[in-house]
XYZ file of C-alpha atoms in Angstrom:
736
model
C -30.266 39.809 -26.073
C -32.491 41.592 -23.587
C -31.439 40.818 -20.018
C -33.918 40.705 -17.148
C -33.471 43.135 -14.244
C -32.075 41.907 -10.957
C -34.456 39.594 -9.051
C -36.631 40.837 -6.211
C -35.882 38.826 -3.063
C -38.860 38.232 -0.791
C -38.223 36.696 2.650
C -39.679 33.243 2.994
C -39.960 32.532 -0.730
C -39.038 29.031 -1.804
C -36.850 29.934 -4.743
C -36.162 32.785 -7.134
C -33.848 32.486 -10.108
C -33.710 35.027 -12.915
C -31.319 35.418 -15.740
C -30.890 35.557 -19.453
C -29.585 32.079 -20.128
C -31.729 29.467 -21.862
C -32.133 26.460 -19.551
C -33.977 23.129 -19.803
C -35.678 21.772 -22.896
C -35.787 24.381 -25.606
C -39.120 25.170 -27.263
C -39.576 24.662 -30.984
C -41.748 26.623 -33.326
C -44.030 24.077 -34.963
C -45.733 26.646 -37.170
C -47.260 30.071 -37.259
C -50.204 31.141 -39.346
C -51.204 34.586 -40.470
C -54.536 36.287 -40.007
C -55.532 39.624 -41.441
C -55.414 41.540 -38.169
C -54.180 41.766 -34.609
C -54.991 38.661 -32.575
C -56.343 39.650 -29.157
C -58.458 36.506 -29.031
C -57.133 33.451 -27.224
C -57.032 30.262 -29.302
C -59.259 27.250 -28.697
C -58.223 23.747 -29.749
C -60.757 21.052 -30.644
C -60.293 17.355 -29.982
C -59.459 16.814 -33.672
C -56.619 19.357 -33.423
C -58.410 22.189 -35.222
C -57.382 25.567 -33.781
C -59.872 28.452 -33.682
C -58.917 32.071 -33.032
C -60.482 35.472 -33.644
C -58.778 38.459 -35.221
C -59.276 42.145 -35.777
C -59.784 41.373 -39.462
C -63.383 40.621 -38.355
C -62.833 36.927 -38.911
C -62.802 33.766 -36.912
C -60.037 31.576 -38.310
C -60.011 27.785 -38.227
C -56.589 26.188 -38.770
C -55.822 22.549 -39.341
C -53.381 20.867 -36.925
C -50.533 21.620 -39.365
C -51.339 25.351 -39.473
C -53.049 25.400 -42.843
C -56.318 27.247 -43.153
C -59.438 25.134 -42.764
C -61.984 27.936 -43.113
C -62.755 31.478 -42.034
C -65.950 33.116 -40.899
C -66.522 36.837 -41.282
C -68.413 38.778 -38.618
C -69.504 42.399 -38.705
C -66.595 43.666 -36.577
C -63.543 42.580 -34.644
C -63.491 39.231 -32.919
C -61.534 39.682 -29.684
C -63.701 37.124 -27.890
C -62.150 33.751 -27.181
C -64.095 31.012 -29.000
C -65.543 28.093 -27.040
C -66.097 24.610 -28.436
C -69.246 22.715 -27.430
C -69.461 18.983 -26.853
C -70.716 18.443 -30.414
C -67.925 20.591 -31.875
C -70.045 23.708 -32.421
C -67.933 26.858 -32.126
C -69.340 29.799 -30.145
C -67.763 33.267 -30.265
C -68.667 36.909 -29.643
C -67.872 39.982 -31.710
C -67.675 43.732 -31.536
C -70.725 43.678 -33.841
C -72.804 42.969 -30.678
C -73.486 39.360 -31.640
C -72.804 35.887 -30.377
C -72.293 33.346 -33.157
C -72.672 29.574 -33.356
C -70.645 28.088 -36.224
C -70.533 24.713 -37.905
C -67.079 23.244 -37.158
C -66.829 21.487 -40.513
C -67.123 24.524 -42.791
C -67.582 27.611 -40.605
C -71.142 28.199 -41.745
C -73.321 30.133 -39.363
C -75.810 28.043 -37.434
C -77.337 31.028 -35.645
C -76.509 34.366 -34.096
C -77.829 36.193 -31.059
C -77.989 39.977 -30.818
C -77.029 41.924 -27.720
C -77.046 45.691 -27.388
C -73.284 46.181 -27.286
C -70.004 44.540 -28.143
C -69.239 41.029 -26.915
C -65.587 40.802 -25.873
C -66.014 38.087 -23.258
C -65.665 34.504 -24.382
C -68.793 32.336 -24.131
C -68.916 29.587 -21.514
C -70.603 26.279 -22.355
C -72.189 24.108 -19.678
C -72.421 20.349 -19.629
C -76.114 20.730 -20.464
C -75.247 22.583 -23.694
C -76.245 26.021 -22.429
C -74.185 28.997 -23.571
C -73.414 31.777 -21.076
C -71.902 35.107 -22.133
C -71.712 38.697 -20.932
C -71.917 41.839 -23.047
C -70.862 45.439 -22.755
C -74.612 46.206 -22.619
C -74.524 45.371 -18.861
C -76.410 42.117 -19.347
C -75.337 38.540 -18.920
C -77.171 36.040 -21.135
C -78.020 32.336 -21.047
C -78.855 30.750 -24.403
C -79.910 27.258 -25.328
C -78.149 25.286 -28.044
C -80.519 26.704 -30.668
C -79.621 30.298 -29.767
C -82.867 31.035 -27.956
C -82.519 33.233 -24.902
C -83.285 31.378 -21.696
C -82.769 34.326 -19.386
C -80.819 37.531 -18.933
C -79.223 38.891 -15.786
C -78.633 42.597 -15.268
C -75.127 43.160 -13.915
C -75.366 46.938 -13.947
C -71.951 47.405 -15.573
C -70.213 46.356 -18.805
C -68.967 42.772 -18.797
C -65.611 41.859 -20.364
C -64.863 38.962 -18.003
C -65.312 35.521 -19.537
C -67.505 33.435 -17.250
C -66.585 30.208 -15.471
C -69.119 27.523 -14.579
C -68.884 25.783 -11.228
C -69.497 22.141 -10.561
C -73.031 22.872 -9.350
C -73.825 25.024 -12.391
C -73.179 28.374 -10.703
C -71.903 30.924 -13.229
C -69.115 33.297 -12.082
C -67.891 36.509 -13.746
C -66.814 40.047 -12.922
C -67.959 43.415 -14.212
C -66.045 46.588 -15.019
C -66.962 48.304 -11.754
C -65.428 45.772 -9.379
C -68.420 43.546 -8.613
C -67.922 39.824 -8.855
C -71.169 37.971 -9.616
C -72.346 34.436 -8.835
C -75.524 33.562 -10.741
C -77.667 30.476 -10.283
C -78.372 28.249 -13.312
C -81.888 29.709 -13.478
C -80.580 33.273 -13.836
C -81.257 34.433 -10.293
C -78.567 36.135 -8.294
C -76.749 33.810 -5.918
C -74.515 36.474 -4.404
C -72.195 39.340 -5.330
C -68.813 40.338 -3.957
C -67.428 43.875 -4.226
C -63.654 44.277 -4.426
C -61.722 46.919 -2.533
C -61.553 50.549 -3.538
C -57.904 51.459 -3.968
C -56.833 55.034 -4.603
C -55.687 55.883 -8.108
C -56.876 52.527 -9.507
C -59.707 51.205 -11.586
C -61.228 48.230 -9.768
C -62.724 46.655 -12.890
C -62.630 42.879 -13.136
C -61.545 41.874 -16.629
C -59.994 38.522 -15.766
C -61.846 35.262 -16.113
C -62.124 33.425 -12.785
C -60.404 30.140 -12.014
C -62.116 27.559 -9.809
C -60.919 24.706 -7.664
C -62.661 21.586 -6.452
C -63.007 23.022 -2.958
C -65.364 25.721 -4.180
C -62.843 28.562 -4.122
C -62.816 31.238 -6.812
C -59.686 33.102 -7.963
C -59.565 36.326 -9.988
C -57.697 39.597 -10.322
C -58.850 43.200 -10.340
C -57.777 46.521 -11.717
C -57.262 47.627 -8.101
C -54.031 45.593 -8.086
C -55.224 42.717 -5.892
C -55.266 38.988 -6.452
C -58.328 37.465 -4.795
C -59.417 34.093 -3.478
C -63.006 33.926 -2.243
C -65.168 31.041 -1.041
C -68.640 30.293 -2.345
C -70.745 29.725 0.777
C -73.950 29.179 -1.215
C -75.740 32.240 0.146
C -72.754 34.579 0.152
C -69.062 34.832 -0.570
C -66.300 35.244 1.972
C -62.722 36.332 1.456
C -60.117 33.605 1.789
C -57.261 35.976 1.120
C -56.105 38.823 -1.079
C -52.612 39.734 -2.156
C -51.708 43.204 -3.336
C -49.482 43.679 -6.369
C -47.994 46.820 -7.793
C -50.475 47.323 -10.632
C -53.586 46.026 -12.355
C -54.298 42.303 -12.460
C -56.249 41.895 -15.697
C -54.921 38.525 -16.831
C -56.759 35.463 -15.603
C -55.086 33.312 -12.917
C -54.347 29.603 -13.361
C -53.866 26.840 -10.788
C -50.808 24.634 -10.493
C -50.318 21.155 -9.173
C -49.533 21.828 -5.530
C -51.914 24.321 -3.945
C -50.571 27.202 -5.968
C -52.193 29.907 -8.040
C -50.251 31.817 -10.717
C -51.057 35.487 -11.244
C -49.404 38.014 -13.557
C -49.910 41.717 -13.128
C -49.093 44.930 -14.899
C -46.254 45.539 -12.428
C -44.308 42.953 -14.452
C -44.328 40.039 -12.005
C -45.351 36.435 -12.249
C -46.339 35.228 -8.798
C -46.866 31.771 -7.347
C -49.276 32.153 -4.434
C -50.157 29.484 -1.891
C -53.891 28.881 -2.396
C -54.404 28.097 1.281
C -52.485 30.909 2.977
C -52.467 33.539 0.236
C -48.723 34.029 0.766
C -46.431 34.198 -2.257
C -44.279 31.108 -2.735
C -42.116 33.030 -5.147
C -42.311 35.868 -7.635
C -40.220 36.810 -10.603
C -40.038 39.891 -12.766
C -40.862 39.009 -16.352
C -41.991 42.258 -17.950
C -45.272 43.792 -18.910
C -48.255 41.468 -19.198
C -51.581 42.944 -20.182
C -54.187 40.227 -20.584
C -52.341 37.007 -21.454
C -52.811 34.205 -18.907
C -50.115 31.607 -18.132
C -50.442 27.841 -18.609
C -49.117 24.986 -16.441
C -47.834 21.649 -17.751
C -47.920 18.235 -16.118
C -44.479 18.717 -14.540
C -45.651 21.855 -12.797
C -43.758 24.140 -15.175
C -45.529 27.404 -15.920
C -45.414 29.225 -19.257
C -46.001 32.958 -19.618
C -45.569 35.659 -22.264
C -44.297 39.173 -21.442
C -43.065 42.321 -23.133
C -39.846 43.932 -21.915
C -39.712 46.914 -24.222
C -37.774 47.599 -27.377
C -39.874 45.130 -29.331
C -38.794 42.234 -27.139
C -41.566 39.733 -26.573
C -40.672 36.738 -24.431
C -42.140 33.308 -23.934
C -40.872 32.103 -20.558
C -40.893 28.716 -18.878
C -40.490 28.538 -15.093
C -40.211 25.361 -13.097
C -42.500 24.863 -10.123
C -39.883 26.251 -7.719
C -39.573 29.511 -9.667
C -36.411 28.619 -11.537
C -36.460 29.895 -15.087
C -36.180 26.953 -17.456
C -35.893 28.977 -20.656
C -36.687 32.236 -22.411
C -37.254 32.394 -26.152
C -35.297 35.669 -26.225
C -32.269 34.107 -24.598
C -29.040 33.101 -26.296
C -29.678 31.657 -29.746
C -33.435 32.227 -29.625
C -35.322 29.438 -31.429
C -37.801 31.886 -32.928
C -38.980 35.453 -32.570
C -42.414 36.613 -31.497
C -43.205 39.499 -33.783
C -45.579 41.478 -31.584
C -47.155 41.954 -28.209
C -49.191 39.061 -26.859
C -52.533 39.700 -25.168
C -53.790 36.282 -26.200
C -53.858 33.759 -23.344
C -51.790 30.600 -23.782
C -53.482 27.335 -24.772
C -51.531 24.173 -23.905
C -52.826 20.877 -25.285
C -52.198 17.358 -24.043
C -49.487 16.814 -26.672
C -47.309 19.645 -25.393
C -48.134 22.247 -28.055
C -48.594 25.809 -26.840
C -50.806 28.163 -28.891
C -51.151 31.958 -28.677
C -51.907 34.916 -30.927
C -49.959 38.139 -31.345
C -50.160 41.731 -32.449
C -48.146 40.655 -35.518
C -51.406 39.146 -36.854
C -50.119 35.622 -36.323
C -51.120 32.524 -34.436
C -48.159 30.599 -32.978
C -47.902 26.875 -32.293
C -44.879 26.134 -30.097
C -43.773 22.672 -29.029
C -42.776 22.569 -25.359
C -42.634 18.788 -25.017
C -45.000 18.372 -22.062
C -48.776 18.331 -22.005
C -51.088 20.357 -19.829
C -51.264 19.756 -16.080
C -54.033 17.753 -14.462
C -54.730 20.492 -11.974
C -58.091 22.041 -11.206
C -57.626 25.019 -13.572
C -54.258 24.826 -15.390
C -54.937 27.435 -18.078
C -57.279 30.173 -19.248
C -60.900 28.869 -19.368
C -59.551 25.623 -17.844
C -58.840 23.659 -21.033
C -58.211 24.200 -24.717
C -61.912 23.937 -25.621
C -62.258 27.207 -23.654
C -65.712 26.295 -22.316
C -64.899 27.729 -18.900
C -66.520 24.712 -17.278
C -65.436 21.586 -15.549
C -65.096 18.763 -18.066
C -68.393 17.197 -18.964
C -68.269 13.597 -17.838
C -70.833 10.919 -18.615
C -72.117 8.740 -15.810
C -74.275 5.891 -17.085
C -76.105 3.251 -15.112
C -77.700 -0.092 -15.746
C -79.177 -2.845 -13.611
C -78.197 -6.464 -13.082
C -80.075 -8.681 -13.533
C -81.974 -6.925 -16.282
C -85.307 -5.524 -15.105
C -84.400 -6.184 -11.465
C -84.458 -2.495 -10.597
C -83.822 1.031 -11.745
C -81.620 3.921 -10.761
C -81.501 7.677 -10.957
C -78.590 10.058 -11.140
C -77.067 9.117 -14.493
C -76.181 12.000 -16.776
C -73.536 14.552 -17.649
C -71.516 16.080 -14.838
C -68.733 18.580 -14.537
C -65.475 17.154 -13.289
C -65.487 17.034 -9.521
C -69.233 17.496 -9.296
C -71.068 15.383 -6.746
C -72.913 12.484 -8.345
C -75.726 10.912 -6.367
C -76.957 7.558 -7.602
C -80.125 6.128 -6.121
C -81.155 2.540 -6.797
C -84.743 1.349 -6.566
C -85.309 -2.409 -6.670
C -88.260 -3.895 -8.441
C -90.689 -5.886 -6.324
C -88.987 -9.079 -5.232
C -85.456 -7.733 -5.442
C -83.143 -6.076 -2.935
C -80.313 -3.692 -3.683
C -76.885 -5.314 -3.253
C -74.167 -2.907 -4.401
C -72.780 -0.680 -7.135
C -70.048 -1.992 -9.390
C -68.028 -0.907 -12.377
C -65.902 -3.117 -14.567
C -66.525 -6.059 -12.281
C -65.287 -4.261 -9.157
C -67.597 -3.290 -6.323
C -67.659 0.463 -5.773
C -70.022 0.771 -2.838
C -72.926 -0.844 -1.063
C -74.352 2.523 0.004
C -77.686 3.597 -1.399
C -77.779 6.428 -2.270
C -74.172 6.405 -3.448
C -72.337 9.725 -3.655
C -69.007 10.346 -5.330
C -67.183 13.082 -7.183
C -67.081 12.732 -10.952
C -63.515 12.310 -12.168
C -63.948 10.413 -15.439
C -66.596 8.847 -17.617
C -68.048 6.003 -15.596
C -70.462 3.185 -16.266
C -71.999 1.922 -13.048
C -74.114 -1.172 -12.531
C -76.713 -1.345 -9.798
C -76.695 -4.947 -8.651
C -79.804 -6.483 -7.150
C -80.445 -9.849 -5.544
C -83.602 -11.857 -5.863
C -85.467 -11.951 -2.566
C -86.474 -15.212 -0.898
C -89.600 -15.368 1.210
C -90.951 -17.843 3.748
C -94.069 -19.686 2.638
C -96.211 -21.780 4.969
C -99.114 -24.042 4.113
C -101.622 -25.418 6.612
C -105.098 -26.906 6.832
C -108.048 -26.316 9.084
C -109.908 -29.336 10.481
C -111.415 -31.619 7.909
C -108.464 -32.237 5.618
C -104.732 -32.235 5.037
C -102.108 -30.431 2.923
C -98.522 -31.405 2.009
C -96.602 -29.699 4.827
C -93.307 -30.250 3.028
C -94.164 -27.245 0.870
C -93.586 -24.919 3.835
C -90.173 -23.450 3.043
C -88.463 -20.416 1.463
C -88.918 -19.621 -2.212
C -87.454 -17.005 -4.536
C -89.647 -14.099 -5.520
C -91.811 -15.009 -8.479
C -91.700 -18.764 -7.834
C -94.904 -20.604 -8.703
C -95.593 -23.316 -6.125
C -98.254 -26.006 -6.799
C -100.457 -26.579 -3.752
C -103.171 -29.152 -3.087
C -105.720 -29.924 -0.399
C -107.091 -33.377 0.465
C -110.393 -33.490 2.373
C -110.891 -36.136 5.043
C -113.774 -38.605 4.846
C -117.062 -36.772 5.208
C -115.564 -33.398 4.332
C -115.391 -31.389 1.150
C -112.779 -28.775 0.207
C -114.169 -25.278 0.714
C -111.529 -22.686 -0.236
C -108.011 -21.345 0.216
C -107.140 -18.189 2.073
C -103.906 -16.295 1.427
C -102.245 -13.979 -1.064
C -101.044 -14.923 -4.519
C -103.245 -18.018 -4.926
C -104.363 -18.530 -8.517
C -107.804 -20.017 -7.787
C -109.073 -19.802 -4.222
C -111.853 -22.292 -4.954
C -109.782 -25.060 -6.541
C -108.258 -27.659 -4.250
C -105.398 -28.106 -6.724
C -103.942 -24.730 -7.698
C -100.776 -22.590 -7.590
C -99.439 -19.801 -5.418
C -97.079 -17.140 -6.787
C -94.509 -16.032 -4.220
C -94.187 -12.253 -3.921
C -93.493 -11.883 -0.210
C -93.888 -13.652 3.105
C -97.059 -15.642 2.448
C -99.236 -18.394 3.813
C -101.950 -20.579 2.367
C -104.648 -22.116 4.559
C -107.035 -24.767 3.253
C -110.547 -24.827 4.691
C -112.975 -27.738 4.582
C -116.682 -28.120 5.322
C -118.531 -31.235 6.487
C -120.672 -32.926 3.843
C -124.431 -32.794 4.595
C -126.282 -36.138 4.676
C -130.007 -37.023 4.827
C -131.425 -38.851 7.822
C -134.870 -40.436 7.274
C -136.306 -41.564 10.590
C -139.624 -43.499 10.422
C -141.708 -45.672 12.702
C -143.336 -49.010 12.064
C -146.874 -49.713 13.283
C -147.402 -49.416 16.959
C -145.607 -46.158 17.701
C -143.916 -43.024 16.424
C -140.485 -41.279 16.448
C -139.467 -37.706 17.221
C -139.011 -35.300 14.329
C -135.398 -36.337 13.665
C -135.606 -36.584 9.894
C -133.562 -33.912 8.115
C -130.165 -32.936 6.704
C -127.118 -33.079 8.977
C -123.387 -32.410 8.591
C -120.998 -35.280 8.610
C -119.936 -36.506 12.032
C -123.043 -35.129 13.721
C -124.807 -37.211 16.402
C -128.580 -36.950 16.057
C -130.873 -37.961 18.915
C -133.716 -40.319 17.952
C -136.548 -41.352 20.290
C -139.134 -44.058 19.625
C -142.445 -43.876 21.518
C -144.813 -46.900 21.401
C -148.541 -46.496 21.104
C -150.710 -47.881 23.918
C -150.616 -51.636 23.786
C -147.277 -51.676 22.074
C -143.708 -51.904 23.250
C -140.552 -50.684 21.488
C -138.820 -53.607 19.878
C -135.735 -52.311 18.004
C -134.306 -50.002 15.383
C -133.490 -51.099 11.877
C -131.055 -49.016 9.780
C -129.515 -48.755 6.348
C -126.058 -48.265 7.842
C -124.516 -48.786 11.190
C -124.765 -45.319 12.717
C -127.178 -46.098 15.561
C -125.226 -46.319 18.739
C -127.715 -48.587 20.544
C -130.254 -50.210 18.218
C -132.131 -51.824 21.095
C -132.746 -48.573 22.971
C -135.815 -46.520 22.289
C -133.792 -43.340 22.923
C -130.399 -43.360 21.239
C -128.183 -41.460 18.744
C -127.451 -41.777 15.059
C -123.891 -40.904 13.996
C -124.073 -39.216 10.606
C -121.472 -40.673 8.276
C -123.624 -40.906 5.173
C -127.232 -40.883 4.041
C -129.174 -43.023 6.490
C -132.654 -44.468 6.980
C -133.707 -45.691 10.387
C -137.004 -47.237 11.498
C -138.387 -47.777 14.950
C -140.044 -51.161 15.299
C -142.772 -51.927 17.852
C -144.409 -55.131 18.990
C -147.937 -55.439 20.449
C -148.336 -56.370 24.101
C -149.956 -59.728 25.009
C -152.994 -59.775 27.343
C -154.869 -62.539 29.202
C -158.353 -63.591 28.143
C -160.397 -65.233 30.883
C -163.396 -66.713 29.061
C -166.038 -68.384 31.245
C -169.698 -69.502 31.051
C -172.456 -69.833 33.601
C -174.263 -73.132 33.909
C -176.255 -74.021 30.909
C -173.703 -73.792 28.112
C -170.141 -73.724 26.931
C -167.827 -71.153 25.326
C -164.901 -71.271 22.901
C -162.591 -68.735 21.269
C -160.684 -68.483 18.006
C -157.768 -68.229 18.003
C -157.644 -70.471 20.936
C -155.694 -69.742 24.031
C -155.802 -67.425 26.927
C -153.071 -64.939 25.795
C -153.628 -62.641 22.874
C -151.859 -59.644 21.320
C -153.070 -56.142 21.766
C -155.514 -55.173 19.067
C -156.073 -58.655 17.872
C -159.625 -59.877 17.432
C -160.782 -63.055 19.081
C -164.001 -64.710 17.976
C -166.101 -65.841 20.884
C -168.790 -68.524 20.545
C -171.367 -69.322 23.257
C -173.176 -72.665 22.854
C -176.197 -73.308 25.168
C -176.825 -76.755 26.463
C -180.075 -78.476 25.555
C -182.994 -76.707 27.231
C -181.029 -73.530 27.728
C -180.667 -70.378 25.712
C -177.902 -67.768 25.469
C -178.640 -64.632 27.415
C -175.627 -62.452 26.515
C -172.029 -61.741 27.167
C -170.601 -59.656 29.924
C -167.231 -57.933 29.652
C -165.599 -55.058 27.751
C -164.509 -54.916 24.123
C -167.257 -57.103 22.693
C -168.524 -56.311 19.270
C -172.051 -57.513 20.122
C -172.778 -58.648 23.642
C -176.133 -60.083 22.590
C -174.822 -62.287 19.800
C -173.800 -65.792 20.705
C -170.997 -65.457 18.196
C -169.174 -62.191 18.478
C -165.681 -60.718 18.414
C -163.517 -59.286 21.121
C -160.787 -56.675 20.356
C -157.902 -57.153 22.775
C -157.081 -53.907 24.540
C -155.877 -55.287 27.819
C -156.614 -58.216 30.110
C -160.190 -59.302 29.522
C -162.673 -61.349 31.565
C -165.691 -62.326 29.484
C -168.565 -64.533 30.599
C -171.336 -66.079 28.584
C -174.768 -66.154 30.240
C -177.323 -68.978 29.792
C -180.850 -69.491 31.120
C -183.151 -72.492 31.164
C -186.029 -72.344 28.718
C -189.334 -72.596 30.620
C -191.699 -75.295 29.451
C -193.893 -74.111 26.610
C -191.865 -70.966 26.120
C -190.027 -69.766 23.149
C -186.726 -67.860 22.979
C -186.636 -64.330 21.501
C -183.043 -63.449 20.628
C -182.231 -59.836 19.700
C -179.096 -58.899 17.716
C -177.867 -55.689 16.101
C -176.482 -55.334 12.634
C -173.682 -54.374 12.543
C -173.060 -56.174 15.739
C -171.630 -53.209 17.625
C -174.023 -50.565 16.397
C -176.388 -50.627 19.382
C -175.577 -49.845 22.927
C -178.537 -51.723 24.287
C -181.135 -54.210 23.102
C -184.028 -54.928 25.455
C -186.860 -57.378 25.288
C -185.040 -60.595 24.464
C -185.690 -63.719 26.528
C -187.990 -66.772 26.852
C -191.683 -66.118 26.442
C -194.850 -68.157 26.257
C -196.381 -68.617 22.899
C -198.346 -65.699 21.538
C -197.092 -63.283 24.135
C -196.484 -59.818 22.767
C -193.073 -58.586 23.790
C -191.909 -54.969 23.795
C -188.413 -54.754 22.209
C -186.155 -51.717 21.858
C -182.761 -50.846 20.345
C -180.583 -47.901 21.303
C -177.981 -47.022 18.585
C -174.545 -45.949 19.603
C -173.127 -42.605 18.560
C -172.757 -42.422 14.834
C -175.618 -44.786 14.136
C -179.390 -44.349 13.777
C -181.926 -47.048 14.103
C -183.159 -48.271 10.753
C -185.530 -51.228 11.243
C -186.044 -54.663 12.674
C -185.784 -57.829 10.688
C -187.059 -61.143 11.784
C -190.374 -62.883 12.259
C -193.561 -61.399 13.677
C -192.159 -57.921 14.409
């Protein structure tokens, strides 16, 4: 049995125990499988238990979970690159033949290859978006899509053997062989670079793959003998701490459970370093380690492989305090590792540890405890070797359906910040986020760190809005409809016009038909509906009976209008009253009054003639009479006057106004006021005859001269003067 040298005691270390005795649970060899060449490549384990590893026989080997061969793929040269397994199971690996391959996991057939200009030793990294990132010895770092097409290339300026790691925000980290550590944005632009220290008599190349934690710190080793922790500050990197070892640090660091990083270096030591202070918790001498990275299980135990000379290859287990739990080269070793191990350890969730060896074999060792749930517990973080935070699915939906939408769902690396933003549909308000019936947050946007697959529901509530209904003058509406309604409610509304009014229209938003008195309103916000009414127009016909006239009041008027009407009698007439078809006249007995319009109306002004006195007299020699009889007569009426001479007298004419024929003994008088009319008589001289002159028509002459009593055979000059509008025509009668 090969015994370890005496322990190195470091002041302040928590614990250091070294020895050659096998302690704790012993490991068991589950199986080993042979390849045709040295296995530098680190194994990758798929979710179905298939194990993939490259070999210097130019092949990528796929082994079933029991160690039997599933298939092999032959490249053009060695495969030292560690394979990576994509989300769909596709296997990606590089080769010394300058190519990157994508292989079908079911049969190993080539899906595509991508040519670089030099060997590809670094293992590909696979992002949650399916992109493949890999560096080459040709100084370039490449980003490929899932079909193998080049998305971009980044010139590092030096060969790249470091397998990249992908940060939570998509930043890609790797080192080059001249001591520059690169951070590259997802679009291929440089984010920042960090140059490690120059140390005399060392090569400062960075061959290790970086480890990342959720705080944004990056851990890696360098050929200058330092272990580094740097912080990504977005625009630059700053040193958290560095710890110097005694030789190159080419193996990749891993992170334990309690703020500890494990580094192995070529000086033969395994170190537990506090990730906050950069001070070693403990260190133990294990032997020479070239490139193989440790692995940490869920108890905090760390596993590491080392070579102590003389063909002795050890698999060690150390508890979290630095106490050695066991060594496969201790007393009664359970199995022998037949060659050096540069292959980094892969620990699955079932407690099986996988690694390759210079003896051309792949080993599967049962250690009884699965991998730790730390930020970066093994090389490339997990057994799929993607070098990325686990791809987690965040899905969203909305409740109720179609009540809103959200953004932010998708695939995220573990620990990445997820921002969900909910947008309600019109009529809804965001309430909260929930998952599995439990409320997660009422914040919008909602930010959290992805830790597992998560289905999130954006919950929305239906909005209620105040609705008011009212009416302008001229009608009514059902005021009980004024209340709150849920968005989308359809509310029937109606308007009832008052007497004399007609519905005009609605005003307001969301009303189906603005011109229908019975309609609906759809509630989409705070709304109001106002009904408007217009007075009905009615016809007023104002006329006058005989004897007067009315003002021009006839026309069309709105309901409830008061129209002034005035009756004016003609001369000789007096206003009597109004007659109407309705009852709108306020004072029917007044010549000047108002008509209240409450419908179509006809009104008439009535007039009555005035009565005048007739004083009819006669001089001596005759009598007079009138028809109709009496002394009072209406204006405009005609009274027949008759003058009758006594015996021996003759009629000489009438005196007074308004007579149709003042020379005719029977004539008419048109009443136009008070009249005094007298009939004249004269005694007939003895032996004389009476010449009586009349006009036909009776009022056609303004003067007749020559009438009277004359002796027989006397020639009498007679004359007639016509009134305006008449001309004399002739005389009729005897002896003219």
